[in-house]
Amino acid sequence: MQIQIKCSCSEESCQEWAIVELQGAIEIQPSFQNRLHNLEIGQLCRPSSPENYTFTVGYHELTGSKVTLKKPFLVLKKKKTINFEQQSSEGDSTGTELEVVGIIRHRILFKTRPKALISKPQPVVTKRATATGSSAPIK
Amino acid sequence: MEQPHPGCRGAEAVLNLQPGSSISVAHHPLFGPHDDLILLELDEKLLPHILHQRVTLRGQPDEDAVLCTPSKTYGIKFVGNSNSVFLIPPSDHPILCKASEDHNGKGHIQQASASVIKVAPGSMELVEVAPRLDKLRLLLSENPYRSEEALQFEDVDGMEKRITGLYTWDDLVDKIQASDEELRTGLMAFSAAEIDGYWRIVDEEYMGKLLMALFPSSVLNDWSLNALNEDEVVRVLVQDGFPQKLAHHCLSVYGSKVGEGVNGSCLWSLDERRVCVHFAREILRGGKRKMESLMEEWRHKIPEGLQASFDMLEGEVLTEKLGVDLWVRAFSVSALPLTPAERFSALFKERAKWEWKDLQPYIRDLKVPGLSLEGLLLKYTRRIQPTLDAEPIFSAR
């Protein structure tokens, strides 16, 4: 069985997607769980100092930087196709297709310990400590 | 802080964020699990293959899929990420255009923002692996090409031909987890020939018949075994009743191309070792033989002008001392599994302990990306060396 990886990107490059990555997970207030669409996660800022980025989620501020990936990621979309014309000997007429829909060469990575900004009002979206229970993200 | 261009909602807003600016990062209107969106980590040098659509996933439903470029095979594994990886598509991406239109009317487009379509749980990584060619040998052994088949004439309408176990190139690509180039190399290594569109392993006995027809003809026509004219050889063998395809195949199995002849026809040189090994295998097909008996019959069988020596049989036979006699039996590396674990298992099943000089011919063909021969030995064998100048002995781990 063969599945070809299709790519309708031009010769030069595929459309570039972005990744914002942080340690731990975000927590949505229960009343907003069903209204995620368009719900803001946080503010991504790039202060005047060009190397740093800050990401403010709820009352936490994270500091990070733009990292070039050693190996790029391809974003693939998996599609199930139903082919009415093709009748193979097994009588199976569905197939899977994979298509390249984008490429990722950079990510904005936040791996420092979040700084708490305590003067903000109660936020809808807050940053939860890392899954392991410890809020120290240093490996 | 300055705001970037309003309405700019995608990856570009993030990637081109200028110093002194900020943007809002929000859930996309279509935010969701989107299990059909997969991240694949890819070495830069494989990118051209992807862009030119030369990459495929291969495998049967019950096998782990592999990714194949035109010349290499890669295993695929999913690597989870405990971080939150927010995936942001470019703003004008077709996936998202529709949703953007729907939501443009509602709400306020205040500042520029970037929309997260999903949180990726991890990504797929590639690991270069050896092509899985043991299955190829298995498939081709289902219906080898034999003398009986050659004797049948052109397909007569209504004549039943045994059609099971026959595979075309496309069938093989469909069933074997290997890149096209590796598949071709594998077919050559198995001395397979494409006959009537099907790839076949030709039965050794039949190859023997071809060889036996070749030698008298070469004497009769005064051919040099080092410069056989392809067209002439094929013509004579076809006259003798062999299919043209197999006449060509005989040359490629037992010879090497050495150049071009007078009228553009290729010149072939017979490989002495390959021919002699063929005859030794023929003798040993009947069972093991005493060394003296083997050598005598062997010298008798091989054609004029060729010299046989026992070291030609490296990787083809094993010897054992029984009483005062040295016995020889067939044990060909070409019949052994290609994957290291199974190869060593088969070797240690045959013999519990191996000396390096005996073992080497049976493992030197093993190719595992990222693992040297020493690495293979370390991984699959136990090495015993009583003293520094004693021969090391290898046994199963």
Coordinates of C-alpha atoms in Angstrom, one line a residue:
Chain A
M1 CA 0.0 0.0 0.0
Q2 CA 1.4 3.4 -0.9
I3 CA 0.3 6.8 0.2
Q4 CA 2.0 9.6 -1.7
I5 CA 2.8 12.8 0.2
K6 CA 1.3 15.4 -2.0
C7 CA 2.7 18.9 -2.1
S8 CA 1.2 21.7 -4.1
C9 CA 3.6 24.2 -2.7
S10 CA 5.7 26.2 -5.2
E11 CA 9.3 25.4 -5.9
E12 CA 10.6 28.0 -3.5
S13 CA 8.9 27.2 -0.3
C14 CA 5.7 26.1 1.4
Q15 CA 3.7 28.6 3.4
E16 CA 5.3 29.1 6.8
W17 CA 3.4 28.4 9.9
A18 CA 4.5 29.5 13.4
I19 CA 4.7 27.8 16.8
V20 CA 4.5 29.4 20.2
E21 CA 5.7 26.9 22.7
L22 CA 5.6 27.1 26.4
Q23 CA 6.1 24.6 29.3
G24 CA 3.1 23.5 31.1
A25 CA -0.5 24.1 30.0
I26 CA -3.0 26.8 29.9
E27 CA -6.2 26.6 31.9
I28 CA -9.5 28.0 30.8
Q29 CA -12.0 29.2 33.3
P30 CA -14.9 26.7 33.4
S31 CA -17.5 29.1 32.2
F32 CA -15.5 29.7 29.1
Q33 CA -14.8 26.1 28.2
N34 CA -17.4 26.1 25.5
R35 CA -16.6 29.5 24.1
L36 CA -13.0 28.9 23.1
H37 CA -13.3 30.4 19.6
N38 CA -11.6 33.8 19.4
L39 CA -10.9 33.6 23.1
E40 CA -7.6 35.3 23.7
I41 CA -4.8 33.2 25.2
G42 CA -2.3 36.0 25.9
Q43 CA -0.3 38.9 24.6
L44 CA 2.9 38.3 22.7
C45 CA 5.2 41.2 22.9
R46 CA 8.6 42.0 21.6
P47 CA 10.1 44.7 23.7
S48 CA 12.7 47.0 22.2
S49 CA 15.5 44.6 23.0
P50 CA 15.3 42.5 19.8
E51 CA 16.3 39.1 21.2
N52 CA 13.5 38.7 23.8
Y53 CA 9.9 38.0 23.5
T54 CA 7.4 38.1 26.4
F55 CA 4.1 36.2 26.5
T56 CA 1.6 37.4 29.1
V57 CA -1.0 34.8 29.9
G58 CA -3.4 35.8 32.7
Y59 CA -1.2 37.2 35.4
H60 CA 2.0 35.4 34.4
E61 CA 4.6 36.8 32.2
L62 CA 7.0 34.4 30.3
T63 CA 10.2 35.4 28.6
G64 CA 11.5 33.6 25.6
S65 CA 13.1 33.9 22.2
K66 CA 12.7 33.0 18.6
V67 CA 14.5 29.8 17.9
T68 CA 15.4 28.4 14.5
L69 CA 14.5 24.7 14.3
K70 CA 17.5 22.5 13.6
K71 CA 15.2 20.4 11.4
P72 CA 12.1 22.0 10.0
F73 CA 8.7 20.6 10.6
L74 CA 6.3 19.9 7.8
V75 CA 2.6 20.4 8.5
L76 CA 0.7 17.5 6.9
K77 CA -3.0 17.2 6.5
K78 CA -4.4 13.7 6.4
K79 CA -7.5 13.2 4.2
K80 CA -9.6 10.1 3.8
T81 CA -10.7 9.9 0.2
I82 CA -13.5 7.8 -1.2
N83 CA -12.8 6.8 -4.7
F84 CA -15.9 5.6 -6.5
E85 CA -14.1 4.9 -9.8
Q86 CA -11.4 2.6 -8.5
Q87 CA -12.4 -0.9 -7.8
S88 CA -9.5 -2.9 -6.4
S89 CA -9.5 -6.6 -6.0
E90 CA -10.3 -6.3 -2.3
G91 CA -13.3 -4.2 -3.0
D92 CA -11.9 -1.4 -0.8
S93 CA -12.6 1.9 -2.3
T94 CA -11.4 4.3 0.4
G95 CA -7.9 5.6 0.7
T96 CA -5.8 8.0 2.7
E97 CA -4.0 11.0 1.3
L98 CA -1.4 13.1 2.9
E99 CA -0.8 16.7 1.8
V100 CA 1.8 19.2 2.8
V101 CA 0.0 22.3 4.0
G102 CA 2.9 24.2 5.5
I103 CA 6.4 24.3 6.9
I104 CA 7.7 25.5 10.3
R105 CA 11.2 26.8 10.6
H106 CA 11.0 28.8 13.7
R107 CA 9.3 28.7 17.1
I108 CA 8.9 31.2 19.8
L109 CA 10.0 29.2 22.8
F110 CA 9.3 30.1 26.4
K111 CA 11.2 28.1 28.9
T112 CA 11.8 30.3 31.8
R113 CA 10.0 30.4 35.1
P114 CA 6.9 32.6 34.7
K115 CA 6.9 35.9 36.5
A116 CA 3.8 36.6 38.4
L117 CA 2.2 40.0 37.7
I118 CA 0.0 40.5 40.7
S119 CA -1.6 43.8 39.9
K120 CA -3.8 42.5 37.1
P121 CA -7.6 41.7 37.5
Q122 CA -8.9 38.1 37.6
P123 CA -8.1 36.7 34.1
V124 CA -10.2 34.3 32.0
V125 CA -7.2 32.3 30.9
T126 CA -4.4 31.6 33.3
K127 CA -1.1 29.8 33.1
R128 CA -1.0 26.6 35.0
A129 CA 2.2 25.2 36.5
T130 CA 3.9 22.5 34.6
A131 CA 2.3 19.1 34.4
T132 CA 4.8 17.5 36.8
G133 CA 3.6 19.8 39.6
S134 CA 6.8 21.8 39.8
S135 CA 6.8 25.3 38.4
A136 CA 10.5 25.2 37.8
P137 CA 10.9 24.7 34.1
I138 CA 14.7 24.3 34.2
K139 CA 15.7 20.8 33.0
Chain B
M1 CA 3.6 49.3 22.0
E2 CA 2.9 49.7 18.4
Q3 CA 0.3 47.5 16.8
P4 CA 1.1 45.6 13.5
H5 CA -1.2 46.0 10.5
P6 CA -4.8 45.3 11.6
G7 CA -6.5 42.2 10.2
C8 CA -3.2 40.4 10.1
R9 CA -4.2 37.3 11.8
G10 CA -1.7 34.5 11.2
A11 CA 1.8 33.1 11.4
E12 CA 3.3 36.1 9.7
A13 CA 2.2 38.4 12.5
V14 CA 4.2 36.2 14.9
L15 CA 7.2 35.6 12.8
N16 CA 7.5 39.2 11.7
L17 CA 6.8 40.8 15.0
Q18 CA 8.9 43.9 15.2
P19 CA 10.7 45.1 18.3
G20 CA 8.5 47.4 20.2
S21 CA 5.2 45.7 19.1
S22 CA 2.7 43.3 20.5
I23 CA 0.0 41.1 19.2
S24 CA -2.8 39.1 20.8
V25 CA -2.6 35.3 20.6
A26 CA -6.1 33.8 20.6
H27 CA -7.9 30.6 19.9
H28 CA -8.8 30.3 16.2
P29 CA -12.6 30.3 15.4
L30 CA -11.9 26.7 14.2
F31 CA -9.7 25.7 17.2
G32 CA -9.9 22.1 17.9
P33 CA -8.1 18.8 18.2
H34 CA -7.6 18.6 14.3
D35 CA -6.2 15.1 14.5
D36 CA -5.7 15.2 10.8
L37 CA -3.0 17.9 11.1
I38 CA 0.3 16.2 11.7
L39 CA 3.8 17.6 12.3
L40 CA 6.7 15.7 10.6
E41 CA 10.2 16.6 11.5
L42 CA 12.3 16.5 8.4
D43 CA 15.9 16.9 7.5
E44 CA 16.5 19.9 5.2
K45 CA 18.1 17.7 2.6
L46 CA 14.9 15.7 2.2
L47 CA 12.9 18.8 1.5
P48 CA 13.4 18.8 -2.3
H49 CA 12.0 15.2 -2.5
I50 CA 8.9 16.4 -0.7
L51 CA 8.5 19.4 -2.9
H52 CA 8.7 17.3 -6.0
Q53 CA 6.3 14.7 -4.6
R54 CA 8.9 11.9 -4.7
V55 CA 8.1 10.7 -1.1
T56 CA 5.6 8.0 -0.3
L57 CA 4.6 6.1 2.8
R58 CA 4.7 2.4 2.2
G59 CA 3.4 -0.6 4.2
Q60 CA 0.5 -3.0 4.6
P61 CA -2.2 -2.3 7.2
D62 CA -0.5 -4.7 9.6
E63 CA 2.9 -3.2 9.2
D64 CA 4.5 -0.1 10.7
A65 CA 4.5 2.5 8.0
V66 CA 7.9 3.6 6.5
L67 CA 8.6 6.7 4.6
C68 CA 10.5 6.3 1.3
T69 CA 12.4 8.7 -0.8
P70 CA 13.6 7.5 -4.2
S71 CA 16.6 5.9 -2.6
K72 CA 16.2 5.6 1.2
T73 CA 13.8 4.1 3.7
Y74 CA 12.9 5.7 7.1
G75 CA 11.1 4.4 10.1
I76 CA 8.5 6.7 11.5
K77 CA 7.9 7.3 15.2
F78 CA 5.7 9.6 17.2
V79 CA 7.5 11.6 19.8
G80 CA 5.2 13.3 22.4
N81 CA 5.9 16.7 23.8
S82 CA 4.8 17.7 27.2
N83 CA 5.1 21.4 26.4
S84 CA 2.1 23.3 25.0
V85 CA 2.9 23.7 21.3
F86 CA 0.5 26.3 19.9
L87 CA 0.2 25.9 16.1
I88 CA -0.5 29.1 14.2
P89 CA -1.3 28.9 10.5
P90 CA -0.6 31.7 8.0
S91 CA -3.6 34.1 7.8
D92 CA -4.6 33.4 4.2
H93 CA -4.5 29.6 4.6
P94 CA -7.3 27.9 2.7
I95 CA -8.2 25.9 5.8
L96 CA -9.0 29.0 7.6
C97 CA -10.3 31.4 4.9
K98 CA -13.9 30.4 5.3
A99 CA -13.9 30.8 9.0
S100 CA -12.3 34.2 8.8
E101 CA -15.0 35.4 6.4
D102 CA -17.7 34.2 8.7
H103 CA -16.3 36.0 11.7
N104 CA -15.4 39.2 10.0
G105 CA -18.8 40.7 10.5
K106 CA -19.1 39.9 14.2
G107 CA -17.2 41.5 16.9
H108 CA -14.5 44.0 16.8
I109 CA -11.3 43.8 14.8
Q110 CA -9.3 45.9 17.1
Q111 CA -5.7 44.8 17.1
A112 CA -3.8 42.4 15.0
S113 CA -3.8 38.9 16.3
A114 CA -2.4 35.4 15.7
S115 CA -4.8 32.5 15.8
V116 CA -4.0 29.1 17.2
I117 CA -5.6 26.3 15.4
K118 CA -4.5 23.5 17.6
V119 CA -2.2 22.4 20.4
A120 CA 0.1 19.8 18.9
P121 CA 0.7 16.8 21.2
G122 CA 3.9 15.9 19.5
S123 CA 5.5 15.2 16.2
M124 CA 6.6 12.4 13.9
E125 CA 10.3 11.8 13.6
L126 CA 12.2 9.8 10.9
V127 CA 14.9 7.3 11.5
E128 CA 16.9 5.8 8.6
V129 CA 16.4 2.1 8.4
A130 CA 17.5 -0.8 6.2
P131 CA 15.0 -1.7 3.6
R132 CA 12.8 -4.7 4.5
L133 CA 13.8 -7.1 1.8
D134 CA 13.3 -10.4 3.4
K135 CA 9.7 -10.2 2.3
L136 CA 10.9 -9.7 -1.3
R137 CA 12.8 -13.0 -1.3
L138 CA 9.7 -14.7 0.3
L139 CA 7.4 -13.4 -2.4
L140 CA 9.7 -14.2 -5.3
S141 CA 10.2 -17.7 -4.0
E142 CA 6.5 -18.5 -4.3
N143 CA 6.8 -19.1 -7.9
P144 CA 10.3 -19.3 -9.3
Y145 CA 10.9 -19.6 -13.0
R146 CA 11.6 -23.2 -13.8
S147 CA 12.5 -25.3 -16.9
E148 CA 8.9 -26.5 -17.3
E149 CA 7.7 -23.0 -17.7
A150 CA 10.4 -22.3 -20.3
L151 CA 9.3 -25.2 -22.4
Q152 CA 5.8 -23.9 -22.8
F153 CA 5.3 -22.0 -26.0
E154 CA 3.5 -18.8 -26.6
D155 CA 0.4 -18.3 -24.5
V156 CA -2.4 -20.1 -26.2
D157 CA -5.9 -18.8 -25.6
G158 CA -7.6 -20.7 -22.9
M159 CA -4.4 -22.3 -21.7
E160 CA -4.2 -22.3 -17.9
K161 CA -1.0 -20.8 -16.6
R162 CA -0.2 -20.9 -12.9
I163 CA -0.7 -17.3 -12.0
T164 CA -0.3 -17.2 -8.2
G165 CA 2.8 -15.9 -6.7
L166 CA 3.6 -13.6 -9.7
Y167 CA 4.5 -10.0 -9.0
T168 CA 4.9 -7.0 -11.2
W169 CA 7.1 -4.1 -10.3
D170 CA 4.0 -2.2 -9.1
D171 CA 2.9 -5.2 -7.0
L172 CA 6.3 -5.3 -5.3
V173 CA 6.3 -1.5 -4.6
D174 CA 2.9 -2.0 -3.1
K175 CA 4.0 -4.9 -0.8
I176 CA 7.7 -4.2 0.1
Q177 CA 8.8 -1.6 2.5
A178 CA 11.8 -0.2 0.6
S179 CA 12.6 2.7 -1.7
D180 CA 12.6 2.2 -5.4
E181 CA 16.3 2.2 -5.7
E182 CA 16.7 -0.2 -2.8
L183 CA 14.1 -2.5 -4.3
R184 CA 16.0 -2.6 -7.6
T185 CA 19.3 -3.3 -5.8
G186 CA 17.5 -6.1 -3.9
L187 CA 16.2 -7.6 -7.1
M188 CA 19.7 -7.6 -8.6
A189 CA 21.1 -9.2 -5.4
F190 CA 18.5 -12.0 -5.7
S191 CA 19.4 -12.4 -9.4
A192 CA 15.8 -11.8 -10.3
A193 CA 14.7 -11.2 -13.9
E194 CA 11.7 -9.4 -15.3
I195 CA 9.9 -11.9 -17.5
D196 CA 6.6 -11.0 -19.2
G197 CA 6.2 -8.1 -16.8
Y198 CA 6.7 -10.2 -13.7
W199 CA 9.8 -10.3 -11.5
R200 CA 11.0 -13.8 -11.1
I201 CA 13.7 -15.7 -9.3
V202 CA 15.1 -18.1 -11.8
D203 CA 15.5 -21.7 -10.5
E204 CA 19.1 -22.6 -10.1
E205 CA 18.8 -25.8 -12.1
Y206 CA 17.5 -23.9 -15.0
M207 CA 20.4 -21.4 -14.8
G208 CA 22.7 -24.4 -14.8
K209 CA 21.1 -25.5 -18.1
L210 CA 21.8 -22.1 -19.6
L211 CA 25.4 -22.2 -18.5
M212 CA 25.9 -25.7 -19.8
A213 CA 24.7 -24.5 -23.2
L214 CA 27.0 -21.5 -23.1
F215 CA 30.3 -23.4 -22.8
P216 CA 30.1 -25.8 -25.7
S217 CA 29.0 -22.9 -27.8
S218 CA 31.9 -20.8 -26.7
V219 CA 34.3 -23.5 -27.7
L220 CA 32.5 -24.1 -31.0
N221 CA 32.5 -20.5 -31.9
D222 CA 35.9 -19.7 -30.4
W223 CA 34.6 -17.1 -28.1
S224 CA 36.8 -15.6 -25.4
L225 CA 35.2 -16.0 -22.0
N226 CA 36.5 -12.6 -21.1
A227 CA 35.0 -10.8 -24.0
L228 CA 31.7 -12.5 -24.9
N229 CA 29.6 -10.6 -27.5
E230 CA 26.1 -10.2 -26.0
D231 CA 24.2 -10.3 -29.3
E232 CA 26.1 -13.4 -30.5
V233 CA 25.6 -15.3 -27.2
V234 CA 21.9 -14.5 -27.0
R235 CA 21.4 -15.5 -30.6
V236 CA 23.0 -18.9 -30.1
L237 CA 21.2 -19.6 -26.8
V238 CA 17.9 -18.6 -28.4
Q239 CA 18.7 -21.0 -31.2
D240 CA 19.2 -23.7 -28.6
G241 CA 15.7 -23.1 -27.4
F242 CA 16.1 -20.7 -24.5
P243 CA 13.9 -17.5 -24.2
Q244 CA 15.8 -14.4 -25.1
K245 CA 15.2 -12.8 -21.8
L246 CA 16.9 -15.6 -20.0
A247 CA 19.8 -15.7 -22.2
H248 CA 20.4 -12.0 -21.2
H249 CA 19.8 -13.0 -17.6
C250 CA 22.5 -15.7 -17.8
L251 CA 25.1 -13.1 -18.8
S252 CA 24.1 -10.7 -16.0
V253 CA 24.1 -13.4 -13.3
Y254 CA 27.4 -15.0 -14.2
G255 CA 29.3 -12.2 -15.9
S256 CA 30.1 -8.5 -15.8
K257 CA 29.8 -6.0 -18.6
V258 CA 33.3 -5.0 -19.7
G259 CA 32.6 -2.7 -22.6
E260 CA 31.2 -2.3 -26.0
G261 CA 31.9 -4.5 -29.0
V262 CA 32.3 -3.8 -32.7
N263 CA 28.7 -3.2 -33.7
G264 CA 27.5 -1.6 -30.4
S265 CA 26.8 -4.9 -28.8
C266 CA 27.9 -5.2 -25.2
L267 CA 30.9 -7.3 -24.2
W268 CA 30.7 -9.5 -21.1
S269 CA 33.4 -11.3 -19.1
L270 CA 32.4 -14.4 -17.3
D271 CA 33.1 -14.3 -13.6
E272 CA 35.2 -17.3 -12.8
R273 CA 34.2 -17.4 -9.1
R274 CA 30.4 -17.1 -9.8
V275 CA 30.6 -19.9 -12.4
C276 CA 32.6 -22.2 -10.1
V277 CA 30.4 -21.6 -7.1
H278 CA 27.4 -22.6 -9.2
F279 CA 28.9 -26.0 -9.9
A280 CA 29.9 -26.5 -6.3
R281 CA 26.4 -25.7 -5.2
E282 CA 25.1 -28.2 -7.7
I283 CA 27.2 -30.9 -6.2
L284 CA 26.3 -30.1 -2.6
R285 CA 22.6 -30.0 -3.4
G286 CA 22.8 -33.7 -3.1
G287 CA 24.0 -33.5 0.5
K288 CA 27.3 -33.1 2.3
R289 CA 30.5 -34.5 0.9
K290 CA 34.0 -35.4 2.0
M291 CA 36.4 -32.6 1.0
E292 CA 38.5 -34.8 -1.3
S293 CA 35.3 -36.1 -3.1
L294 CA 34.0 -32.6 -3.5
M295 CA 37.2 -31.2 -4.9
E296 CA 37.6 -34.0 -7.4
E297 CA 34.1 -33.8 -8.7
W298 CA 34.2 -30.1 -8.8
R299 CA 37.3 -29.9 -10.9
H300 CA 35.8 -32.4 -13.2
K301 CA 32.6 -30.4 -13.6
I302 CA 33.9 -27.0 -14.3
P303 CA 34.5 -26.0 -17.9
E304 CA 37.9 -25.8 -19.6
G305 CA 39.9 -22.8 -18.9
L306 CA 38.5 -22.2 -15.4
Q307 CA 40.2 -22.8 -12.1
A308 CA 38.4 -23.7 -8.9
S309 CA 39.8 -23.1 -5.4
F310 CA 38.2 -23.8 -2.1
D311 CA 38.4 -20.2 -0.9
M312 CA 35.8 -19.3 -3.6
L313 CA 33.3 -21.1 -1.4
E314 CA 33.6 -18.6 1.5
G315 CA 30.1 -17.8 2.7
E316 CA 28.7 -20.7 0.8
V317 CA 29.8 -23.8 2.7
L318 CA 30.7 -24.9 6.2
T319 CA 33.2 -27.6 7.1
E320 CA 33.3 -30.0 10.0
K321 CA 35.7 -32.7 11.1
L322 CA 34.0 -36.1 11.6
G323 CA 36.6 -38.6 12.7
V324 CA 39.6 -38.3 10.3
D325 CA 37.6 -36.8 7.5
L326 CA 36.8 -33.2 6.7
W327 CA 33.2 -32.9 5.5
V328 CA 31.7 -30.0 3.5
R329 CA 28.1 -29.0 3.4
A330 CA 26.2 -26.2 1.8
F331 CA 25.3 -23.1 3.9
S332 CA 24.9 -20.1 1.8
V333 CA 24.7 -16.5 3.1
S334 CA 22.3 -15.7 0.3
A335 CA 19.7 -17.9 1.9
L336 CA 20.0 -16.2 5.3
P337 CA 17.8 -13.4 6.7
L338 CA 18.8 -9.9 5.9
T339 CA 17.9 -8.4 9.3
P340 CA 20.7 -8.6 11.9
A341 CA 18.7 -10.1 14.7
E342 CA 17.4 -12.9 12.5
R343 CA 20.7 -13.4 10.8
F344 CA 22.6 -14.0 14.0
S345 CA 19.8 -16.2 15.3
A346 CA 20.1 -18.4 12.2
L347 CA 23.9 -18.5 12.4
F348 CA 23.9 -19.5 16.1
K349 CA 21.2 -22.1 15.4
E350 CA 23.5 -23.6 12.9
R351 CA 26.6 -23.4 15.1
A352 CA 26.8 -22.3 18.7
K353 CA 30.3 -21.0 18.5
W354 CA 32.0 -19.3 15.6
E355 CA 35.6 -18.3 14.9
W356 CA 36.0 -14.8 13.4
K357 CA 37.4 -16.1 10.1
D358 CA 34.3 -18.4 9.7
L359 CA 31.8 -15.8 10.8
Q360 CA 33.0 -12.9 8.8
P361 CA 31.8 -14.0 5.4
Y362 CA 28.3 -14.5 6.9
I363 CA 27.9 -11.1 8.3
R364 CA 29.9 -8.7 6.1
D365 CA 26.9 -8.1 3.9
L366 CA 24.7 -6.8 6.8
K367 CA 24.0 -3.1 6.5
V368 CA 22.3 -1.3 9.3
P369 CA 22.3 2.5 9.1
G370 CA 24.2 3.9 12.0
L371 CA 25.7 0.6 13.1
S372 CA 29.2 -0.6 12.1
L373 CA 30.2 -4.3 11.9
E374 CA 31.8 -3.9 15.4
G375 CA 28.6 -2.4 16.7
L376 CA 26.6 -5.3 15.3
L377 CA 28.9 -7.8 17.0
L378 CA 28.7 -6.0 20.3
K379 CA 24.9 -5.9 20.1
Y380 CA 24.2 -9.5 19.0
T381 CA 27.1 -11.7 20.1
R382 CA 29.2 -12.6 23.1
R383 CA 32.9 -12.5 22.5
I384 CA 35.3 -14.9 24.2
Q385 CA 39.0 -14.5 23.9
P386 CA 41.0 -16.6 26.4
T387 CA 44.3 -15.0 25.7
L388 CA 45.4 -12.0 23.6
D389 CA 46.8 -14.0 20.8
A390 CA 44.1 -16.6 20.8
E391 CA 41.4 -16.5 18.1
P392 CA 38.2 -14.7 19.4
I393 CA 35.1 -16.9 19.6
F394 CA 31.6 -15.6 19.1
S395 CA 28.5 -17.0 20.5
A396 CA 24.9 -15.9 21.1
R397 CA 24.2 -13.2 23.6

